[in-house]
Amino acid sequence: MATINNNYMKLPGSYLFAEIARRVAAYKEAHPEADIIRLGIGDVTQPLPQVCIEAMHKAVDEMAHKETFRGYGPEQGYAFLTEAILKNNYESRGIHFDTDEIFVSDGSKSDCGNIQEIFGTDNRIAITDPVYPVYLDTNVMAGRTGELQDDGRFAGVTYLPCTAENNFQPELPKEKVDIIYLCCPNNPTGTTLTREELTKWVNYAKENESVILFDAAYAAYITEPDIPVTIYEIEGARDVAIEFRSFSKTAGFTGTRCGYTIVPKTVKGRAADGSLVSFNPLWNRRHTTKFNGTAYIIQRGAAAIYTPEGQKQVKELVSYYMENARIIREGLNEIGLSAYGGVNAPYIWLKTPNNMPSWDFFDKLLHEVNIVGTPGVGFGPCGEGYFRLTSFGDRQNTIRAVDRMKNTLRF
Ligand code: MLT
């Protein structure tokens, strides 16, 4: 009989957002009249920018004619998109990459999850706690961790606590780690790492021959000038960091799917024979073997954000969600709750009242005010006593949600 990958047996029942969806569906079935406002999963609600729509319509028309029809494209992405990304997001900051150091994909969740395949299973990983669950779960699946322990942590993983007490800044690990996942602006806490903090991490990685997997999916939400928009703004980062970026939150592509990963040729790991090997050809091998490219139509839509009009429309979209973030943050402060994030990120991370356990607060919000959020503990043990709200709702629902909380919740 075929055997299973036993590493999957180490994972808790279901993926965090699947569990939330299950609980909300059960509540809705019991209370069909409930007017539920969803501020849980970070899914966008506003339509795609008009420039993207027009570019995609045009691309659809091209597909209708033999002369302009496209079949398989380059797995790494069409040059019109990779060149636009490199020019607008990197060269504009004095950072240069070759076009074969960028890989377009169907989104950064896939890339963040798949990247671990090109690393040995004997690497020790470090993750912040709380953390976007994809980083940890995919390493559990690959067998890079031990069992889940009573304290909610997996054996063999270095957890870097991020709480209000340390201002959500992870400390450098005491032991040597090989792979470090950093997310900035952070999902779930909505906080950021300064240039100085990020420099510490790059220096650590250089000294310890580690690789930083830098998730910058929310880079478009940075408003403060001293926060690096890409890790490659930090000297030496191109030797130690792989960066993930996404059109999902930047331009409303959560359903449309497009992201990209920068794998500089200078980021290297050690082979079994002790030689140094660049990760870039390994990722290229993986990408071309397992992925057949993001749809032409979608890539045309993504490239449209780099036109002057596209840049304007994307800024408007980001501002819309950031205004929601302000409304939520200030509303929470008015009812006496401590709220973090929401300044350089679309997430607001709040301290639950009287240290209420995160899932209890989830139930309280769902049952008393029909609002769905995300329990902090779902992102890791240090998220216990915290709760995440997203600013990706529409304006009216965001205002209604804050009003409901103000008018109903008593602690
Ligand atoms: C989240 O809510 O954390 C995000 O939507 C997850 C994701 O982008 O995959």
CSV table of C-alpha atoms and ligand atoms in Angstrom, one decimal:
chain,number,residue,atom,x,y,z
A,1,MET,CA,0.0,0.0,0.0
A,2,ALA,CA,1.2,3.5,-0.7
A,3,THR,CA,2.4,5.3,2.4
A,4,ILE,CA,1.7,8.9,3.3
A,5,ASN,CA,4.1,11.8,4.0
A,6,ASN,CA,3.9,11.5,7.8
A,7,ASN,CA,5.1,15.1,8.2
A,8,TYR,CA,1.5,16.1,7.4
A,9,MET,CA,0.4,14.3,10.5
A,10,LYS,CA,2.4,16.8,12.6
A,11,LEU,CA,0.2,19.7,11.4
A,12,PRO,CA,-2.8,20.9,13.3
A,13,GLY,CA,-6.1,20.0,11.7
A,14,SER,CA,-6.6,22.8,9.1
A,15,TYR,CA,-5.0,25.9,7.7
A,16,LEU,CA,-5.8,29.0,9.8
A,17,PHE,CA,-8.1,30.7,7.3
A,18,ALA,CA,-9.8,27.5,6.5
A,19,GLU,CA,-10.6,27.0,10.1
A,20,ILE,CA,-12.0,30.6,10.4
A,21,ALA,CA,-14.1,30.0,7.3
A,22,ARG,CA,-15.5,26.8,8.8
A,23,ARG,CA,-16.4,28.5,12.1
A,24,VAL,CA,-18.1,31.5,10.3
A,25,ALA,CA,-20.0,29.1,8.0
A,26,ALA,CA,-21.3,27.2,11.1
A,27,TYR,CA,-22.4,30.5,12.7
A,28,LYS,CA,-24.1,31.7,9.6
A,29,GLU,CA,-26.0,28.4,9.2
A,30,ALA,CA,-27.3,28.8,12.8
A,31,HIS,CA,-28.0,32.5,12.3
A,32,PRO,CA,-28.9,33.0,8.6
A,33,GLU,CA,-30.1,36.6,9.4
A,34,ALA,CA,-26.7,37.7,10.8
A,35,ASP,CA,-25.2,40.6,8.9
A,36,ILE,CA,-21.6,39.5,9.1
A,37,ILE,CA,-18.7,41.9,8.3
A,38,ARG,CA,-15.5,40.1,7.3
A,39,LEU,CA,-12.3,41.6,8.4
A,40,GLY,CA,-10.5,38.3,8.8
A,41,ILE,CA,-8.5,37.0,5.9
A,42,GLY,CA,-6.6,39.8,4.1
A,43,ASP,CA,-8.6,39.7,1.0
A,44,VAL,CA,-9.2,42.8,-1.0
A,45,THR,CA,-12.7,44.1,-1.8
A,46,GLN,CA,-12.1,46.9,-4.4
A,47,PRO,CA,-12.1,46.3,-8.1
A,48,LEU,CA,-8.9,46.0,-10.1
A,49,PRO,CA,-7.5,49.3,-11.3
A,50,GLN,CA,-9.0,50.4,-14.6
A,51,VAL,CA,-5.6,50.3,-16.3
A,52,CYS,CA,-5.4,46.6,-15.5
A,53,ILE,CA,-8.9,45.9,-16.7
A,54,GLU,CA,-8.2,47.6,-20.0
A,55,ALA,CA,-4.8,45.8,-20.5
A,56,MET,CA,-6.5,42.5,-19.8
A,57,HIS,CA,-9.3,43.2,-22.2
A,58,LYS,CA,-6.8,44.0,-24.9
A,59,ALA,CA,-4.9,40.8,-24.1
A,60,VAL,CA,-8.1,38.7,-24.3
A,61,ASP,CA,-8.6,40.2,-27.8
A,62,GLU,CA,-5.1,39.3,-28.8
A,63,MET,CA,-5.9,35.7,-27.8
A,64,ALA,CA,-8.7,35.7,-30.3
A,65,HIS,CA,-6.4,36.0,-33.4
A,66,LYS,CA,-4.0,33.5,-34.7
A,67,GLU,CA,-1.3,36.3,-35.3
A,68,THR,CA,-1.4,37.4,-31.6
A,69,PHE,CA,-2.5,34.3,-29.8
A,70,ARG,CA,-0.1,33.0,-27.1
A,71,GLY,CA,0.4,29.5,-25.8
A,72,TYR,CA,3.0,28.7,-23.2
A,73,GLY,CA,5.0,31.7,-22.3
A,74,PRO,CA,8.4,31.8,-20.6
A,75,GLU,CA,8.0,30.1,-17.2
A,76,GLN,CA,9.9,33.0,-15.6
A,77,GLY,CA,7.5,35.7,-17.0
A,78,TYR,CA,7.3,37.8,-20.1
A,79,ALA,CA,10.1,40.4,-20.6
A,80,PHE,CA,7.5,43.2,-20.8
A,81,LEU,CA,6.6,42.5,-17.1
A,82,THR,CA,10.0,41.5,-15.7
A,83,GLU,CA,11.7,44.5,-17.2
A,84,ALA,CA,8.9,46.8,-15.9
A,85,ILE,CA,9.3,45.4,-12.4
A,86,LEU,CA,13.1,45.7,-12.4
A,87,LYS,CA,13.0,49.3,-13.7
A,88,ASN,CA,10.2,50.6,-11.5
A,89,ASN,CA,10.8,48.7,-8.2
A,90,TYR,CA,14.5,48.3,-8.2
A,91,GLU,CA,16.5,50.4,-10.7
A,92,SER,CA,14.5,53.4,-9.5
A,93,ARG,CA,16.3,52.8,-6.2
A,94,GLY,CA,19.7,52.2,-7.7
A,95,ILE,CA,19.4,48.4,-7.4
A,96,HIS,CA,20.2,46.3,-10.4
A,97,PHE,CA,19.4,42.7,-11.2
A,98,ASP,CA,19.6,40.7,-14.4
A,99,THR,CA,16.3,39.7,-15.9
A,100,ASP,CA,17.1,36.0,-15.1
A,101,GLU,CA,17.2,36.9,-11.3
A,102,ILE,CA,13.4,37.6,-11.3
A,103,PHE,CA,10.7,34.9,-11.5
A,104,VAL,CA,7.1,35.8,-12.1
A,105,SER,CA,4.6,33.4,-10.5
A,106,ASP,CA,0.9,33.0,-9.5
A,107,GLY,CA,1.5,34.9,-6.3
A,108,SER,CA,3.9,35.1,-3.4
A,109,LYS,CA,2.0,32.6,-1.2
A,110,SER,CA,3.1,29.9,-3.6
A,111,ASP,CA,6.6,31.1,-3.8
A,112,CYS,CA,7.0,31.6,0.0
A,113,GLY,CA,5.7,28.1,0.4
A,114,ASN,CA,7.7,26.4,-2.4
A,115,ILE,CA,11.0,28.1,-1.9
A,116,GLN,CA,12.0,25.8,0.9
A,117,GLU,CA,12.2,22.9,-1.7
A,118,ILE,CA,15.6,24.2,-2.9
A,119,PHE,CA,17.1,24.0,0.6
A,120,GLY,CA,18.3,20.9,2.4
A,121,THR,CA,16.0,19.4,5.0
A,122,ASP,CA,18.8,19.6,7.5
A,123,ASN,CA,18.6,23.5,7.6
A,124,ARG,CA,17.4,25.0,10.8
A,125,ILE,CA,14.7,27.6,10.2
A,126,ALA,CA,13.9,30.7,12.2
A,127,ILE,CA,10.5,32.3,12.1
A,128,THR,CA,9.0,35.2,14.0
A,129,ASP,CA,6.3,34.4,16.4
A,130,PRO,CA,3.5,35.4,15.4
A,131,VAL,CA,4.1,34.5,11.8
A,132,TYR,CA,2.3,34.1,8.4
A,133,PRO,CA,1.5,30.3,8.7
A,134,VAL,CA,2.7,29.4,5.2
A,135,TYR,CA,6.4,29.7,6.2
A,136,LEU,CA,6.1,27.3,9.1
A,137,ASP,CA,3.5,24.8,7.7
A,138,THR,CA,5.5,24.2,4.5
A,139,ASN,CA,8.6,23.5,6.4
A,140,VAL,CA,6.7,21.0,8.6
A,141,MET,CA,5.4,19.3,5.5
A,142,ALA,CA,8.9,19.0,4.1
A,143,GLY,CA,10.1,17.4,7.4
A,144,ARG,CA,12.4,20.3,8.4
A,145,THR,CA,10.8,20.3,11.9
A,146,GLY,CA,10.1,17.9,14.8
A,147,GLU,CA,6.8,17.3,16.3
A,148,LEU,CA,4.3,19.9,17.6
A,149,GLN,CA,4.9,20.3,21.3
A,150,ASP,CA,2.6,21.2,24.2
A,151,ASP,CA,3.6,24.8,24.1
A,152,GLY,CA,2.3,25.1,20.6
A,153,ARG,CA,5.8,25.2,19.0
A,154,PHE,CA,7.4,22.7,16.7
A,155,ALA,CA,10.6,21.1,17.9
A,156,GLY,CA,13.7,22.0,15.9
A,157,VAL,CA,12.5,25.5,14.9
A,158,THR,CA,13.8,28.7,16.3
A,159,TYR,CA,11.0,31.0,17.3
A,160,LEU,CA,11.6,34.8,17.5
A,161,PRO,CA,9.0,36.3,19.8
A,162,CYS,CA,7.5,39.6,18.6
A,163,THR,CA,5.2,41.2,21.2
A,164,ALA,CA,4.4,44.7,22.4
A,165,GLU,CA,7.1,44.3,25.0
A,166,ASN,CA,9.9,44.2,22.4
A,167,ASN,CA,8.0,46.6,20.1
A,168,PHE,CA,7.5,43.7,17.6
A,169,GLN,CA,11.2,43.7,16.7
A,170,PRO,CA,12.6,40.1,16.7
A,171,GLU,CA,15.9,39.6,18.4
A,172,LEU,CA,18.8,37.9,16.7
A,173,PRO,CA,18.7,34.1,17.5
A,174,LYS,CA,21.0,32.8,20.2
A,175,GLU,CA,21.8,29.7,18.2
A,176,LYS,CA,23.0,29.5,14.6
A,177,VAL,CA,20.1,29.3,12.1
A,178,ASP,CA,20.3,28.7,8.4
A,179,ILE,CA,17.1,30.1,7.0
A,180,ILE,CA,15.4,33.2,8.4
A,181,TYR,CA,11.9,34.2,7.4
A,182,LEU,CA,11.2,37.9,7.7
A,183,CYS,CA,8.0,39.7,6.6
A,184,CYS,CA,8.1,43.5,6.3
A,185,PRO,CA,5.6,45.2,6.6
A,186,ASN,CA,4.6,42.4,8.8
A,187,ASN,CA,1.7,40.1,8.4
A,188,PRO,CA,0.1,39.8,11.0
A,189,THR,CA,1.3,42.5,13.3
A,190,GLY,CA,1.3,45.4,10.7
A,191,THR,CA,4.6,46.6,12.1
A,192,THR,CA,7.9,47.2,10.2
A,193,LEU,CA,11.7,46.8,10.6
A,194,THR,CA,13.7,49.9,10.4
A,195,ARG,CA,16.8,50.2,8.2
A,196,GLU,CA,19.0,49.7,11.3
A,197,GLU,CA,17.1,46.6,12.4
A,198,LEU,CA,17.2,45.1,8.9
A,199,THR,CA,20.9,45.8,8.6
A,200,LYS,CA,21.4,43.7,11.8
A,201,TRP,CA,19.7,40.8,10.1
A,202,VAL,CA,21.7,41.1,6.9
A,203,ASN,CA,24.9,41.2,8.9
A,204,TYR,CA,23.8,38.1,10.9
A,205,ALA,CA,23.1,36.2,7.7
A,206,LYS,CA,26.5,37.1,6.3
A,207,GLU,CA,28.3,36.1,9.5
A,208,ASN,CA,26.4,32.8,9.8
A,209,GLU,CA,26.1,31.9,6.1
A,210,SER,CA,22.3,32.0,6.5
A,211,VAL,CA,19.7,33.0,3.9
A,212,ILE,CA,16.9,35.5,4.6
A,213,LEU,CA,13.6,34.8,2.9
A,214,PHE,CA,12.1,38.3,2.8
A,215,ASP,CA,8.4,38.6,2.2
A,216,ALA,CA,7.7,42.1,1.0
A,217,ALA,CA,4.1,41.4,-0.2
A,218,TYR,CA,2.9,44.6,1.6
A,219,ALA,CA,5.7,46.9,0.5
A,220,ALA,CA,3.2,49.2,-1.3
A,221,TYR,CA,1.7,50.1,2.1
A,222,ILE,CA,4.9,51.7,3.5
A,223,THR,CA,4.2,55.4,4.2
A,224,GLU,CA,7.1,56.3,6.4
A,225,PRO,CA,10.4,57.3,4.7
A,226,ASP,CA,12.9,55.5,6.8
A,227,ILE,CA,11.4,52.0,6.2
A,228,PRO,CA,13.2,50.0,3.5
A,229,VAL,CA,10.8,49.1,0.7
A,230,THR,CA,13.0,46.3,-0.4
A,231,ILE,CA,15.7,44.4,1.5
A,232,TYR,CA,18.1,45.1,-1.3
A,233,GLU,CA,18.3,48.7,0.0
A,234,ILE,CA,20.5,47.2,2.7
A,235,GLU,CA,24.1,46.8,1.9
A,236,GLY,CA,25.1,43.2,1.3
A,237,ALA,CA,21.6,41.9,1.1
A,238,ARG,CA,22.0,40.7,-2.5
A,239,ASP,CA,24.4,38.1,-1.1
A,240,VAL,CA,22.0,36.7,1.5
A,241,ALA,CA,18.4,37.5,0.7
A,242,ILE,CA,15.6,36.2,-1.6
A,243,GLU,CA,12.7,38.6,-1.9
A,244,PHE,CA,9.0,37.9,-2.5
A,245,ARG,CA,6.7,40.5,-3.9
A,246,SER,CA,3.0,40.4,-4.9
A,247,PHE,CA,0.4,42.2,-7.0
A,248,SER,CA,-2.3,40.9,-4.7
A,249,LYS,CA,-2.4,43.6,-2.1
A,250,THR,CA,-0.7,46.3,-4.3
A,251,ALA,CA,-3.2,46.1,-7.1
A,252,GLY,CA,-6.1,43.9,-6.0
A,253,PHE,CA,-4.8,40.7,-7.6
A,254,THR,CA,-5.8,38.3,-4.8
A,255,GLY,CA,-8.2,36.5,-7.2
A,256,THR,CA,-6.3,37.3,-10.4
A,257,ARG,CA,-3.0,35.9,-9.0
A,258,CYS,CA,0.4,37.3,-9.9
A,259,GLY,CA,3.6,37.8,-7.9
A,260,TYR,CA,7.3,37.5,-8.3
A,261,THR,CA,10.5,36.5,-6.5
A,262,ILE,CA,14.0,37.9,-6.8
A,263,VAL,CA,16.6,35.2,-6.5
A,264,PRO,CA,20.0,37.0,-6.9
A,265,LYS,CA,22.7,34.7,-8.4
A,266,THR,CA,25.0,35.8,-5.5
A,267,VAL,CA,22.9,34.1,-2.9
A,268,LYS,CA,24.6,30.7,-2.3
A,269,GLY,CA,24.3,27.6,-0.2
A,270,ARG,CA,26.6,24.7,0.4
A,271,ALA,CA,26.3,21.4,-1.5
A,272,ALA,CA,27.0,18.0,0.1
A,273,ASP,CA,30.6,18.1,-1.2
A,274,GLY,CA,31.2,21.4,0.5
A,275,SER,CA,31.2,23.5,-2.7
A,276,LEU,CA,29.2,26.8,-2.9
A,277,VAL,CA,26.1,26.7,-5.2
A,278,SER,CA,23.9,29.5,-6.3
A,279,PHE,CA,20.2,29.1,-5.4
A,280,ASN,CA,19.2,30.9,-8.6
A,281,PRO,CA,19.7,28.0,-11.0
A,282,LEU,CA,18.0,25.7,-8.5
A,283,TRP,CA,14.9,27.9,-8.3
A,284,ASN,CA,15.0,28.2,-12.1
A,285,ARG,CA,15.1,24.4,-12.4
A,286,ARG,CA,12.2,24.0,-9.9
A,287,HIS,CA,10.1,26.8,-11.5
A,288,THR,CA,10.5,25.5,-15.1
A,289,THR,CA,9.8,21.9,-14.0
A,290,LYS,CA,6.7,22.6,-11.8
A,291,PHE,CA,5.2,25.8,-13.2
A,292,ASN,CA,4.1,26.7,-16.7
A,293,GLY,CA,4.0,30.5,-16.3
A,294,THR,CA,1.4,33.0,-15.2
A,295,ALA,CA,-1.3,33.6,-17.8
A,296,TYR,CA,-0.4,36.2,-20.5
A,297,ILE,CA,-3.6,38.1,-19.9
A,298,ILE,CA,-2.8,38.4,-16.2
A,299,GLN,CA,0.8,39.5,-16.8
A,300,ARG,CA,-0.5,42.2,-19.2
A,301,GLY,CA,-2.8,43.4,-16.4
A,302,ALA,CA,0.1,43.4,-13.9
A,303,ALA,CA,2.4,45.3,-16.2
A,304,ALA,CA,-0.2,48.0,-16.6
A,305,ILE,CA,0.4,49.3,-13.1
A,306,TYR,CA,3.8,50.6,-14.2
A,307,THR,CA,2.3,53.1,-16.6
A,308,PRO,CA,2.0,56.7,-15.1
A,309,GLU,CA,-1.8,56.3,-15.0
A,310,GLY,CA,-1.4,52.8,-13.4
A,311,GLN,CA,0.9,54.2,-10.7
A,312,LYS,CA,-1.7,56.8,-9.9
A,313,GLN,CA,-4.5,54.3,-9.7
A,314,VAL,CA,-2.5,51.9,-7.5
A,315,LYS,CA,-1.7,54.8,-5.1
A,316,GLU,CA,-5.4,55.6,-4.9
A,317,LEU,CA,-6.2,52.0,-4.1
A,318,VAL,CA,-3.5,51.7,-1.4
A,319,SER,CA,-4.7,55.1,0.1
A,320,TYR,CA,-8.3,53.8,0.2
A,321,TYR,CA,-7.3,50.8,2.4
A,322,MET,CA,-4.9,52.9,4.5
A,323,GLU,CA,-7.8,55.2,5.3
A,324,ASN,CA,-9.7,52.1,6.5
A,325,ALA,CA,-6.7,51.3,8.6
A,326,ARG,CA,-6.8,54.7,10.2
A,327,ILE,CA,-10.5,54.4,10.9
A,328,ILE,CA,-10.0,51.0,12.6
A,329,ARG,CA,-7.0,52.0,14.6
A,330,GLU,CA,-8.5,55.2,15.9
A,331,GLY,CA,-11.8,53.5,16.6
A,332,LEU,CA,-10.1,50.8,18.7
A,333,ASN,CA,-8.1,53.4,20.6
A,334,GLU,CA,-11.4,55.2,21.4
A,335,ILE,CA,-12.8,52.1,23.0
A,336,GLY,CA,-9.6,51.8,25.0
A,337,LEU,CA,-8.0,48.9,23.1
A,338,SER,CA,-4.2,49.0,22.3
A,339,ALA,CA,-3.8,48.8,18.5
A,340,TYR,CA,-0.5,48.4,16.6
A,341,GLY,CA,0.3,48.5,12.9
A,342,GLY,CA,-2.0,50.1,10.3
A,343,VAL,CA,0.5,52.9,9.5
A,344,ASN,CA,2.8,51.1,7.1
A,345,ALA,CA,0.6,48.1,6.6
A,346,PRO,CA,-3.0,47.1,6.0
A,347,TYR,CA,-3.3,45.1,9.2
A,348,ILE,CA,-4.2,46.2,12.7
A,349,TRP,CA,-3.0,44.1,15.5
A,350,LEU,CA,-4.8,44.7,18.7
A,351,LYS,CA,-4.3,43.5,22.3
A,352,THR,CA,-7.4,41.7,23.5
A,353,PRO,CA,-9.2,43.3,26.5
A,354,ASN,CA,-8.1,41.9,29.8
A,355,ASN,CA,-5.8,39.4,28.1
A,356,MET,CA,-8.8,37.5,26.7
A,357,PRO,CA,-7.7,34.4,24.8
A,358,SER,CA,-7.6,35.1,21.1
A,359,TRP,CA,-10.3,32.5,20.1
A,360,ASP,CA,-12.6,33.7,22.9
A,361,PHE,CA,-12.3,37.2,21.5
A,362,PHE,CA,-13.0,35.8,18.0
A,363,ASP,CA,-16.2,34.2,19.3
A,364,LYS,CA,-17.2,37.4,21.2
A,365,LEU,CA,-16.8,39.5,18.1
A,366,LEU,CA,-18.6,37.0,15.9
A,367,HIS,CA,-21.5,36.4,18.2
A,368,GLU,CA,-22.0,39.9,19.7
A,369,VAL,CA,-21.2,42.2,16.8
A,370,ASN,CA,-21.1,39.8,13.8
A,371,ILE,CA,-17.5,40.8,12.9
A,372,VAL,CA,-15.0,38.3,11.7
A,373,GLY,CA,-11.3,38.9,12.6
A,374,THR,CA,-8.3,36.6,12.9
A,375,PRO,CA,-7.2,35.2,16.3
A,376,GLY,CA,-3.6,36.2,17.0
A,377,VAL,CA,-2.8,32.7,18.4
A,378,GLY,CA,-3.5,31.3,15.0
A,379,PHE,CA,-0.2,32.9,13.9
A,380,GLY,CA,1.8,31.4,16.7
A,381,PRO,CA,1.9,31.1,20.5
A,382,CYS,CA,3.1,34.7,21.0
A,383,GLY,CA,0.0,35.8,19.2
A,384,GLU,CA,-2.1,34.7,22.1
A,385,GLY,CA,-4.0,37.6,23.6
A,386,TYR,CA,-3.8,39.5,20.3
A,387,PHE,CA,-6.2,39.8,17.4
A,388,ARG,CA,-5.9,40.9,13.8
A,389,LEU,CA,-8.3,43.1,11.8
A,390,THR,CA,-7.7,43.8,8.1
A,391,SER,CA,-8.3,47.2,6.4
A,392,PHE,CA,-9.2,45.4,3.1
A,393,GLY,CA,-12.9,45.7,3.7
A,394,ASP,CA,-14.9,48.3,1.9
A,395,ARG,CA,-15.3,51.7,3.5
A,396,GLN,CA,-18.9,51.4,4.5
A,397,ASN,CA,-18.4,48.0,6.2
A,398,THR,CA,-15.3,49.3,7.9
A,399,ILE,CA,-17.1,52.2,9.4
A,400,ARG,CA,-20.1,50.0,10.3
A,401,ALA,CA,-17.7,47.5,12.0
A,402,VAL,CA,-16.0,50.2,14.1
A,403,ASP,CA,-19.4,51.7,15.0
A,404,ARG,CA,-20.7,48.3,16.1
A,405,MET,CA,-17.6,47.7,18.3
A,406,LYS,CA,-17.9,51.2,19.8
A,407,ASN,CA,-21.6,50.9,20.5
A,408,THR,CA,-21.7,47.3,21.7
A,409,LEU,CA,-18.5,46.0,23.2
A,410,ARG,CA,-18.1,46.5,26.9
A,411,PHE,CA,-15.0,45.2,28.7
B,1,MLT,C1,-3.8,36.9,5.3
B,1,MLT,O1,-4.9,37.2,5.6
B,1,MLT,O2,-2.9,36.7,6.1
B,1,MLT,C2,-3.5,36.9,3.8
B,1,MLT,O3,-4.6,37.1,3.0
B,1,MLT,C3,-3.0,35.6,3.5
B,1,MLT,C4,-2.4,35.5,2.1
B,1,MLT,O4,-2.1,36.6,1.5
B,1,MLT,O5,-2.2,34.4,1.7
